[in-house]
Coordinates of C-alpha atoms in Angstrom, one line a residue:
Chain A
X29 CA -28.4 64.0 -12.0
X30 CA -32.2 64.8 -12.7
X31 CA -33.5 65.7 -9.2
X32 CA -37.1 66.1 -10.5
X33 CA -38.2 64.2 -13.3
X34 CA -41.4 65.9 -15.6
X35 CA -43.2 64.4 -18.2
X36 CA -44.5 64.3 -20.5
X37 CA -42.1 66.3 -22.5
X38 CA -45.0 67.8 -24.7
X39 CA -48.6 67.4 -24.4
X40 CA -51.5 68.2 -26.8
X41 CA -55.4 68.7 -25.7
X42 CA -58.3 70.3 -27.1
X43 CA -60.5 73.0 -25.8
X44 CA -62.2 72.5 -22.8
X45 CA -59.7 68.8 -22.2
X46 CA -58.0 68.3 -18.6
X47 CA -54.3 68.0 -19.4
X48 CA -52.1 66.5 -16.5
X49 CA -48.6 66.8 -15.9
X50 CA -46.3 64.5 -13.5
X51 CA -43.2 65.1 -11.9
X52 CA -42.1 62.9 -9.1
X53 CA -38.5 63.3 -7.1
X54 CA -36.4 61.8 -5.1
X55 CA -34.9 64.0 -2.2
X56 CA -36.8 63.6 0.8
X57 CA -35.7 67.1 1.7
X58 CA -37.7 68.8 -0.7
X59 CA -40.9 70.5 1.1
X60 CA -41.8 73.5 -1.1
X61 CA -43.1 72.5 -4.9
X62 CA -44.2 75.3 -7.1
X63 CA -45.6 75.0 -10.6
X64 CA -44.4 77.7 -13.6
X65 CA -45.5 79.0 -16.8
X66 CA -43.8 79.9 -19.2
X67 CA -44.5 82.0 -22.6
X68 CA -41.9 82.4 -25.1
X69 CA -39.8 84.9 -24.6
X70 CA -41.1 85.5 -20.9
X71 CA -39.4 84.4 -17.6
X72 CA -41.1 81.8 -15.8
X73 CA -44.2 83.0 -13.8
X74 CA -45.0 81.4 -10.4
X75 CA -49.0 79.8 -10.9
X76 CA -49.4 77.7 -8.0
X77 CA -47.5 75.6 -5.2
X78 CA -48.0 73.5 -2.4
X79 CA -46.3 72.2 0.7
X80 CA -46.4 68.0 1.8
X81 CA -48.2 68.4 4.4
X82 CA -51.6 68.5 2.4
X83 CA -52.2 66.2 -0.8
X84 CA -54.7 68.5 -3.3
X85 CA -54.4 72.6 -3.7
X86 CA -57.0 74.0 -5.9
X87 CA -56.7 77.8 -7.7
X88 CA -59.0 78.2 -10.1
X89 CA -58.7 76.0 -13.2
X90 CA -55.3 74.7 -11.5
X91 CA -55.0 71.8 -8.7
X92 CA -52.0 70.5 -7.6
X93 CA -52.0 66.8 -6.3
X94 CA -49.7 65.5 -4.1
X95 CA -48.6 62.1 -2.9
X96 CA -46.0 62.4 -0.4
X97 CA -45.6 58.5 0.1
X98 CA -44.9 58.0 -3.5
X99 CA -43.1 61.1 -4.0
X100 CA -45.3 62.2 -7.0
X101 CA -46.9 65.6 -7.6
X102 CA -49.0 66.5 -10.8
X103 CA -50.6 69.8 -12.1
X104 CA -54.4 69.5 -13.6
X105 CA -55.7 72.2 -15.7
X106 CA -59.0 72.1 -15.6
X107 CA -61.5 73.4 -19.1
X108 CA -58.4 74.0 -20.5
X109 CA -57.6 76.9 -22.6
X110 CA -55.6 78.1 -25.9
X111 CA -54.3 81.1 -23.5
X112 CA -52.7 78.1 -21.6
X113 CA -50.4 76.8 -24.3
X114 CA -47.2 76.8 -22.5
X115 CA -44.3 75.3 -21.1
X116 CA -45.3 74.5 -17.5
X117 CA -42.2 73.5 -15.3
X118 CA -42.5 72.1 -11.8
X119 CA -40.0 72.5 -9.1
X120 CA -38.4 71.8 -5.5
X121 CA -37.3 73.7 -2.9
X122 CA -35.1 71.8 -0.4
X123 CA -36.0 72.9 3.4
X124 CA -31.8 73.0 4.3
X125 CA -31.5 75.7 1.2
X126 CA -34.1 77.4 0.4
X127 CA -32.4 79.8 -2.6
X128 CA -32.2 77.2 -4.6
X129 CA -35.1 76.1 -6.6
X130 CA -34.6 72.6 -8.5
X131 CA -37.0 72.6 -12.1
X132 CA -38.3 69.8 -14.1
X133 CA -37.3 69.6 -17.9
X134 CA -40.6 71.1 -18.8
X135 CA -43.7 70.3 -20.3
X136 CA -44.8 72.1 -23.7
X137 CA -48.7 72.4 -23.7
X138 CA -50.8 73.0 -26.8
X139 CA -54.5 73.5 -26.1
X140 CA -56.4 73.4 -29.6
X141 CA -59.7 75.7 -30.4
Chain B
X16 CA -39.9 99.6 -11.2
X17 CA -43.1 96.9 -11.9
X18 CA -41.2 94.0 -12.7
X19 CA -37.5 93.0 -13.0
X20 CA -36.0 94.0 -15.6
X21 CA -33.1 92.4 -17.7
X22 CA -31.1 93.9 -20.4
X23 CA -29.8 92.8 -23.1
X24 CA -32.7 90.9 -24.0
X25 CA -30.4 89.4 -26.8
X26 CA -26.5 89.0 -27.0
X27 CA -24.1 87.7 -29.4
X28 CA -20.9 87.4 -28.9
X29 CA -18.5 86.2 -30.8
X30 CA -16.1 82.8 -28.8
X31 CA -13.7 84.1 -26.6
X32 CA -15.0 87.5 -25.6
X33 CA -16.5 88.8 -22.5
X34 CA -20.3 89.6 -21.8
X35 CA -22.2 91.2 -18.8
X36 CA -25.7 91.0 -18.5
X37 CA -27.4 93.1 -16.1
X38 CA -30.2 92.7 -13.9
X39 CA -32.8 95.4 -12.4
X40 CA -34.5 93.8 -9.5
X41 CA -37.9 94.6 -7.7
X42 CA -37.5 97.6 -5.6
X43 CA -36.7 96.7 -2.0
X44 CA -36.2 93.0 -2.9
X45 CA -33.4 92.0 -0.8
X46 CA -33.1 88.3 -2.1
X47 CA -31.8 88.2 -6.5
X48 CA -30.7 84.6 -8.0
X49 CA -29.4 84.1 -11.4
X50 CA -30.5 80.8 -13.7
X51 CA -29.5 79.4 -16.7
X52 CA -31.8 77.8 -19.3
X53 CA -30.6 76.0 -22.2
X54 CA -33.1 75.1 -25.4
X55 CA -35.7 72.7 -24.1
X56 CA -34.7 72.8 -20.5
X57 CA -35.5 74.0 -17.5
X58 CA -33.6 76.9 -15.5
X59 CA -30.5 75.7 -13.3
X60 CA -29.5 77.8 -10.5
X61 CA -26.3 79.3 -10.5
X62 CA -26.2 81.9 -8.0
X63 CA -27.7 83.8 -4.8
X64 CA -27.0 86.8 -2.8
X65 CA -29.1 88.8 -0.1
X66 CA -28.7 92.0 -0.6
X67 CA -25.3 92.8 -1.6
X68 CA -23.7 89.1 -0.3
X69 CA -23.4 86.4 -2.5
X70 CA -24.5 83.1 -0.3
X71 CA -24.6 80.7 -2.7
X72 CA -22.2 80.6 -6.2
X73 CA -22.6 76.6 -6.1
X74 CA -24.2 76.7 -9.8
X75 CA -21.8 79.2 -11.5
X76 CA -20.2 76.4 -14.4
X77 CA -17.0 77.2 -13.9
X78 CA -14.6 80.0 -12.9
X79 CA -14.9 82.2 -16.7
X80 CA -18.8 83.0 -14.2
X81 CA -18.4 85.8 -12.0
X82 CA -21.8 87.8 -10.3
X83 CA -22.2 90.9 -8.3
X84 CA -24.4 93.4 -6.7
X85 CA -22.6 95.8 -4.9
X86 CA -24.8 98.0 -3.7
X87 CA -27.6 94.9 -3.2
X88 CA -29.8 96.2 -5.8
X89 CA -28.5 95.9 -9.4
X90 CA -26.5 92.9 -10.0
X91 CA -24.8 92.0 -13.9
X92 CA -23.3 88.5 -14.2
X93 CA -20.3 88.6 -16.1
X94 CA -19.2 85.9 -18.3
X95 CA -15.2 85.9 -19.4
X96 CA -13.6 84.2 -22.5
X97 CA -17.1 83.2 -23.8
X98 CA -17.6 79.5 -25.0
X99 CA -20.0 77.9 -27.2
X100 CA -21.9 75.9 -24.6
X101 CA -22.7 79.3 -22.7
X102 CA -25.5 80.2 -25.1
X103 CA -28.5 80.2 -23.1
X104 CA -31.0 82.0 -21.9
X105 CA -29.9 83.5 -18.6
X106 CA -32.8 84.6 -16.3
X107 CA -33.2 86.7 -13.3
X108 CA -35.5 86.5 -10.2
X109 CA -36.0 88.4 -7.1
X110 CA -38.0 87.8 -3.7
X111 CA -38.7 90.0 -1.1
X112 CA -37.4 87.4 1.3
X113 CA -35.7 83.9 1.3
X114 CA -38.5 81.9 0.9
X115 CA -41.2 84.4 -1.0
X116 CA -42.4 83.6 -4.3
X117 CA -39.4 84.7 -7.0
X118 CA -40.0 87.2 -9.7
X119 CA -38.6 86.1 -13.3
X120 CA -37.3 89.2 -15.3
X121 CA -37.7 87.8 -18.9
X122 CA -34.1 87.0 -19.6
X123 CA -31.2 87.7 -21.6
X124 CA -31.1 85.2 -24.5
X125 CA -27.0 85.0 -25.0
X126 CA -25.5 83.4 -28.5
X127 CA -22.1 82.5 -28.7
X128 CA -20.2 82.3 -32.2

C-alpha cells in the first residue's frame, strides 16, 4: 500500500511562479521527511527536510510546510526556475527503522522561460 | 572517491540470465542501501547493511535478489534467472551513519528481454 501519497503527478509553472507539491501519510511513526530531486539520469539528491516538531523550514528558494495534525507536508519553490525542472520526490523515515526511507510517486516539474 | 559510484550504468539482459550490479560507496561510509525504481515511480527500498552486515533484506522481491558487501565497502546486488518485471532502475546510497543524509550513486538502468 501507498504509505506516502504525492501529487500532483506533474506540474507546469512559468518563470518566476511558486509551484507547490503535497504529500500527506498515514503512519504516525514517521518523524524524519526529506524532499528529493531528481534529474534524468541522476540519483535522487537530498534538497531539504524537516522533523514534526516544527511546522515551516526555509532554504533558500525551498520551504517545507508541515502540519502534523493533518498529516500533510508540502514543498514551495519559491521564483522558480527552468534549472528546477525535475522530478521532486518526498519521503518518510519511520523513527523504529531508520534505513528505510519510504518515497512518494513523484512529482515532474516543468518551469517555462 | 567524490560520489558513489555505480556501474553498469546500463544492462540488458536477456530473460533468464543472471546480472550483478556493483556499487562503489563514499569512502568511510559505513551505512549502503540498495533501491529500486520503476518508470514513473519512486525508489522502494530493498536492502541495508552497516558495514559488511546486512540488517535489513525486507525489500529484496523475492529470493532470484541476493546483496553483499563483504568487506563493508563495495557491495554488487546480484539478480538470478532475470525476469521481465526486474527492469528498473536500481540505485545506490550511502550515509556516514544510520540516520545521515543518503548519497544516491546515479543508478544502473537494468532492461530485461
Amino acid at each position: 500500500q501507498q504509505q506516502v501519497k504525492q501529487s500532483p503527478q506533474s506540474l507546469i509553472v512559468q518563470k518566476g511562479g511558486i509551484p507547490i507539491i503535497n504529500c500527506a501519510y498515514e503512519n504516525t511513526a514517521f518523524d524524519y521527511f526529506p524532499w528529493y530531486q531528481q534529474f534524468p539520469g541522476k540519483g535522487p539528491a537530498l534538497l531539504i527536510a524537516i522533523r514534526p516538531d516544527v511546522s515551516e523550514k526555509k532554504e533558500g528558494r525551498f520551504t517545507i510546510s508541515f502540519n502534523k495534525s493533518a498529516k500533510q507536508f508540502s514543498l514551495h519553490i519559491m521564483d522558480s526556475q527552468p534549472g528546477d525542472s525535475a522530478t521532486y520526490f518526498c519521503a518518510a523515515l519511520p523513527m523504529y527503522n531508520t534505513d528505510k526511507l519510504i518515497f512518494g510517486t513523484g512529482t515532474r516539474l516543468q518551469v517555462f522561460p | 572517491g567524490a560520489g558513489v559510484s555505480q556501474s553498469p550504468r546500463y544492462k540488458v539482459a536477456k530473460r533468464g540470465q543472471d546480472v550483478a550490479l556493483r556499487c562503489d560507496p563514499i569512502s568511510g561510509h559505513v551505512s549502503l542501501f540498495w533501491y529500486q525504481q520503476a518508470l514513473g515511480q519512486g525508489p522502494e527500498f530493498l536492502t541495508y547493511f552497516q558495514n559488511e552486515a546486512q540488517l535489513d533484506k525486507s525489500g529484496l522481491p523475492s529470493d532470484r535478489f541476493f546483496a553483499e558487501r563483504p568487506e563493508g565497502s563495495v557491495s554488487t546486488l546480484k539478480i538470478q534467472r532475470t525476469q521481465q518485471e526486474d527492469s528498473a532502475v536500481y540505485l545506490c546510497a550511502s550515509s556516514l551513519a544510520t540516520g545521515n543524509e543518503a548519497f544516491f550513486g546515479q543508478g544502473t538502468r537494468l532492461t530485461v528481454v
